[in-house]
Amino acid sequence: MSRTQAILWTLVVYQLAMVSIGAIAQRYAKDDSDYFLGGRSLGPVVAALSASASSSSVWTLIGVSGFAYGFGLAAIWLLPACVGGFALNWFVLAPALRRVAREQGAITVTELLAGPPGSERRRAVITAASLIILLSLLTYVAAQFQGAGKAFADTFDIRFEWALLLGGGIVVLYTMLGGFWAVSLTDTLQGLMMALAAVLLPIAALYKVGLAGILASLDGDGQGLWAAATNGLPAAAAIGFVLGLLGIGLGYPGQPHVVNRFMALRDERGVVVGRRISMSWAVVIYAGMIVLGWSVRVLAPDLPGREDAFLRGTELLLSPVLAGIMVAALLSAIMSTADSQLLVAASTISHDLLGDAGTKQLNPGAQLRRSRATVLAVSIGALLVALWVDETIFSSVLFAWTAMGSAFGPLLLVTVWRGRPRAWAVLTAMLAGFTLSVAAHLWPVTNGGAFERVLPFVIALAVAYAGAPRRPR
């Protein structure tokens, strides 16, 4: 069996499994609470793996390995950044967010920040939050679809446009069918596939290249470890470079498609067990992809693009059947984020915007039809953006990640620490975090550094804290 045939059959079986899960989960979606939050009955294993997979998109497999390939030792800062972000979510945010969301009956992050009906400026908060989520998630989902298209196009030698439609179509189908349960169950399977890739590929790479070969490539010109770890930049620029990478971790608490798993957990024990699983998963995934990128630097030093490192590594290191499984793992990374984001985008329009506008009197069947139609509409929009946006997967994902992280992360942290800030602080912190992050991204001088990923978060956090209740919750 050829490599292409092995990959094809692996993906056929895998996609059938995904659609079957969506069809089975469809029977559990009775209303918006089930469709968007699984009835708040998520167990720890599903919560941990689905949240982990959702927060670690195609950027993790393609982007992190590609960054390690292109920047060498400097990629080491991604490990504490991303694992630290997992810790911030599971140790600080998850326990209190589960409790607060249950107390308020909130189904979405937007609804939690806006407060119960009758709260001051509730409609303004919902509108602002919804626009930020939709703009960010369209960019984010488009990046996932680009990753799917690239994987299919490179593997099967077909046009990118057709590959894009093929990769995105499966995600849309099972997300529309089963909602939150379908997304959570498929994300759990996808998280396991990603972990398999992050263990198998680095082990095979280390066996072939050897630790000595990797170390030699990281400091090939004798510039020293610190210079290699800071991309050879002068002292001040090096500090900004490191802070910019570490700042990626600050984005984790502000991702609605990730933290909604905390809101859906059924009990406190789920937080404790889920935390252990998720933290272990994070270490395996990010360390594995960094090692893989470093190894491919030795095996294939002249790749046309650094984001080809993952796929090139599968070709060089594995048999055709195992290579097929790894490509399925790559598709898993794409699906596990895109499906969650599509669902959050649908809840933003269907539950937050339309529901708050006075259409909550719809019967459960009508609610579900509206929600599924919204998933389809957002998917079409994301596919169109994917055809137009001409950026690397790494940068387009991090743009949306940082923008949402600065808009919502500080507010959620302050809300669970001290209580929901007053309406003026919610609006100001949200808009300041988002606009400053976007402005820093658009300005070449500050793009990708601490001014984009750290400063907007800190300013939004200060505003949210200033507007919070004086006494802790």
XYZ file of N, CA and C in Angstrom, residues 24-123:
300
model
N -24.928 10.578 16.464
C -25.368 10.027 17.743
C -25.659 11.141 18.744
N -24.782 12.148 18.784
C -24.955 13.246 19.737
C -26.180 14.097 19.424
N -26.665 14.025 18.189
C -27.802 14.848 17.785
C -29.027 14.603 18.667
N -29.200 13.358 19.120
C -30.397 13.035 19.900
C -30.378 13.658 21.297
N -29.196 14.113 21.764
C -29.107 14.692 23.099
C -29.318 16.204 23.104
N -29.384 16.806 21.946
C -29.566 18.262 21.862
C -31.050 18.586 21.814
N -31.609 19.025 22.937
C -33.036 19.325 23.040
C -33.320 20.825 22.973
N -32.394 21.631 23.484
C -32.585 23.084 23.498
C -31.218 23.757 23.467
N -31.208 25.089 23.639
C -29.948 25.833 23.565
C -28.961 25.414 24.650
N -29.456 25.107 25.856
C -28.569 24.694 26.938
C -27.843 23.406 26.575
N -28.546 22.459 25.970
C -27.910 21.219 25.531
C -26.989 21.465 24.342
N -27.468 22.246 23.378
C -26.732 22.424 22.130
C -25.441 23.207 22.342
N -25.451 24.181 23.261
C -24.294 25.038 23.443
C -23.472 24.732 24.690
N -24.030 23.974 25.673
C -23.295 23.736 26.914
C -23.474 22.313 27.450
N -24.087 21.435 26.680
C -24.176 20.040 27.077
C -24.936 19.795 28.368
N -25.868 20.682 28.718
C -26.636 20.500 29.935
C -25.815 20.590 31.209
N -24.619 21.175 31.144
C -23.716 21.315 32.290
C -23.417 19.962 32.943
N -23.213 18.945 32.141
C -22.984 17.602 32.690
C -21.710 16.969 32.154
N -20.721 17.786 31.827
C -19.481 17.291 31.234
C -18.602 16.651 32.300
N -18.081 15.453 32.014
C -17.173 14.767 32.926
C -15.742 15.252 32.771
N -14.837 14.874 33.703
C -13.477 15.431 33.711
C -12.619 15.023 32.517
N -12.723 13.764 32.076
C -11.875 13.307 30.969
C -12.249 14.027 29.680
N -13.539 14.064 29.385
C -13.997 14.746 28.170
C -13.697 16.239 28.260
N -13.937 16.832 29.430
C -13.676 18.271 29.595
C -12.201 18.582 29.391
N -11.328 17.775 30.002
C -9.898 18.042 29.929
C -9.368 17.896 28.509
N -9.688 16.777 27.870
C -9.145 16.531 26.533
C -9.774 17.433 25.486
N -11.083 17.700 25.601
C -11.723 18.555 24.610
C -11.277 20.007 24.769
N -11.141 20.485 26.020
C -10.642 21.848 26.229
C -9.206 21.976 25.755
N -8.398 20.961 26.032
C -6.992 20.991 25.608
C -6.877 21.014 24.093
N -7.623 20.124 23.444
C -7.564 20.073 21.982
C -8.082 21.366 21.365
N -9.125 21.956 21.976
C -9.685 23.193 21.439
C -8.726 24.365 21.581
N -7.935 24.369 22.658
C -6.986 25.470 22.850
C -5.699 25.248 22.077
N -5.495 24.052 21.556
C -4.264 23.722 20.832
C -4.632 23.339 19.406
N -4.710 24.309 18.580
C -5.249 24.155 17.232
C -4.196 23.624 16.280
N -4.477 23.767 14.994
C -3.496 23.393 13.976
C -2.189 24.155 14.177
N -2.275 25.301 14.841
C -1.067 26.060 15.152
C -0.099 25.228 15.980
N -0.617 24.358 16.843
C 0.252 23.575 17.709
C 1.090 22.586 16.917
N 0.469 21.855 16.002
C 1.220 20.870 15.229
C 2.039 21.513 14.108
N 1.402 22.366 13.330
C 2.103 22.987 12.199
C 2.897 24.220 12.646
N 2.250 25.081 13.447
C 2.884 26.346 13.821
C 4.037 26.197 14.790
N 3.852 25.407 15.863
C 4.921 25.261 16.860
C 6.099 24.493 16.278
N 5.827 23.390 15.598
C 6.932 22.656 14.968
C 7.622 23.532 13.917
N 6.835 24.336 13.183
C 7.417 25.232 12.195
C 8.235 26.343 12.826
N 7.762 26.864 13.949
C 8.517 27.908 14.649
C 9.836 27.341 15.172
N 9.788 26.120 15.711
C 11.012 25.483 16.194
C 11.974 25.222 15.041
N 11.428 24.848 13.874
C 12.263 24.631 12.692
C 12.936 25.934 12.263
N 12.180 27.014 12.234
C 12.710 28.271 11.733
C 13.568 29.040 12.713
N 13.236 28.980 14.018
C 13.913 29.826 15.009
C 14.792 29.039 15.974
N 14.815 27.727 15.841
C 15.735 26.940 16.649
C 15.448 27.010 18.131
N 16.475 27.280 18.915
C 16.367 27.252 20.370
C 15.387 28.291 20.911
N 15.147 29.357 20.145
C 14.221 30.398 20.593
C 12.810 29.863 20.823
N 12.497 28.734 20.203
C 11.171 28.136 20.389
C 10.971 27.585 21.788
N 12.038 27.467 22.569
C 11.919 26.916 23.919
C 10.965 27.734 24.783
N 10.839 29.041 24.490
C 9.966 29.904 25.295
C 8.494 29.575 25.088
N 8.165 28.886 24.012
C 6.776 28.498 23.804
C 6.306 27.482 24.840
N 7.225 26.689 25.383
C 6.836 25.661 26.346
C 6.306 26.264 27.651
N 7.068 27.134 28.350
C 6.492 27.741 29.555
C 5.310 28.648 29.260
N 5.299 29.272 28.080
C 4.175 30.150 27.729
C 2.883 29.368 27.639
N 2.894 28.281 26.881
C 1.664 27.526 26.645
C 1.267 26.669 27.832
N 2.233 25.993 28.448
C 1.911 25.201 29.637
C 1.470 26.117 30.776
N 2.084 27.305 30.874
C 1.653 28.275 31.873
C 0.236 28.754 31.625
N -0.133 28.884 30.344
C -1.506 29.266 30.028
C -2.497 28.201 30.460
N -2.143 26.931 30.264
C -2.992 25.832 30.751
C -3.155 25.918 32.264
N -2.049 26.173 32.974
C -2.105 26.267 34.436
C -2.985 27.424 34.875
N -2.872 28.567 34.206
C -3.702 29.719 34.541
C -5.181 29.383 34.387
N -5.512 28.666 33.343
C -6.900 28.279 33.114
C -7.420 27.300 34.163
N -6.648 26.232 34.405
C -7.165 25.142 35.230
C -7.029 25.397 36.726
N -5.998 26.122 37.145
C -5.813 26.368 38.578
C -6.536 27.628 39.050
N -6.595 28.646 38.203
C -7.167 29.927 38.625
C -8.603 30.106 38.144
N -8.834 29.879 36.845
C -10.124 30.234 36.260
C -11.181 29.146 36.416
N -10.827 27.915 36.118
C -11.827 26.852 36.006
C -12.692 26.650 37.242
N -12.118 26.544 38.463
C -12.975 26.253 39.622
C -14.048 27.312 39.861
N -13.643 28.583 39.824
C -14.595 29.654 40.110
C -15.545 29.906 38.947
N -15.056 29.748 37.715
C -15.915 30.005 36.562
C -17.057 29.000 36.502
N -16.781 27.747 36.819
C -17.846 26.738 36.851
C -18.942 27.130 37.839
N -18.508 27.587 39.024
C -19.475 27.956 40.053
C -20.270 29.203 39.677
N -19.577 30.238 39.199
C -20.240 31.499 38.867
C -21.227 31.307 37.716
N -20.826 30.564 36.690
C -21.714 30.342 35.550
C -22.963 29.576 35.966
N -22.797 28.608 36.860
C -23.946 27.835 37.330
C -24.880 28.709 38.171
N -24.294 29.565 39.022
C -25.114 30.448 39.858
C -25.950 31.395 39.015
N -25.346 31.928 37.943
C -26.032 32.905 37.107
C -26.883 32.253 36.017
N -26.690 30.951 35.794
C -27.411 30.289 34.709
C -26.917 30.713 33.345
N -25.679 31.199 33.262
C -25.129 31.696 32.000
C -24.731 30.539 31.096
N -25.091 30.615 29.836
C -24.742 29.599 28.846
C -23.491 29.996 28.067
N -23.255 31.291 27.895
C -22.107 31.770 27.127
C -21.272 32.725 27.968
N -20.026 32.936 27.558
C -19.154 33.901 28.227
C -19.739 35.302 28.133
N -20.288 35.633 26.974
C -20.900 36.949 26.795
C -22.029 37.173 27.788
N -22.870 36.170 27.945
C -23.996 36.280 28.873
C -23.505 36.448 30.304
N -22.418 35.766 30.667
C -21.879 35.888 32.019
C -21.339 37.285 32.276
N -20.623 37.856 31.301
C -20.055 39.202 31.481
C -21.126 40.292 31.457
N -22.195 40.058 30.687
C -23.254 41.063 30.593
C -24.140 41.094 31.825
N -24.194 39.983 32.561
C -25.029 39.931 33.747
C -26.448 39.510 33.416
N -27.265 39.281 34.446
C -28.652 38.843 34.228
C -29.482 39.933 33.562
N -30.632 39.572 32.993
C -31.517 40.581 32.385
C -31.807 41.713 33.358
N -31.785 42.934 32.841
C -31.992 44.113 33.667
C -30.716 44.755 34.152
N -29.552 44.097 33.922
C -28.277 44.676 34.337
C -27.971 45.927 33.526
N -27.208 46.822 34.133
C -26.858 48.093 33.490
C -26.093 47.853 32.190
N -26.523 48.518 31.125
C -25.870 48.468 29.813
C -25.672 47.031 29.313
N -26.578 46.170 29.643
C -26.444 44.765 29.260
C -26.383 44.597 27.742
N -27.255 45.288 27.042
C -27.293 45.158 25.586
C -26.006 45.656 24.950
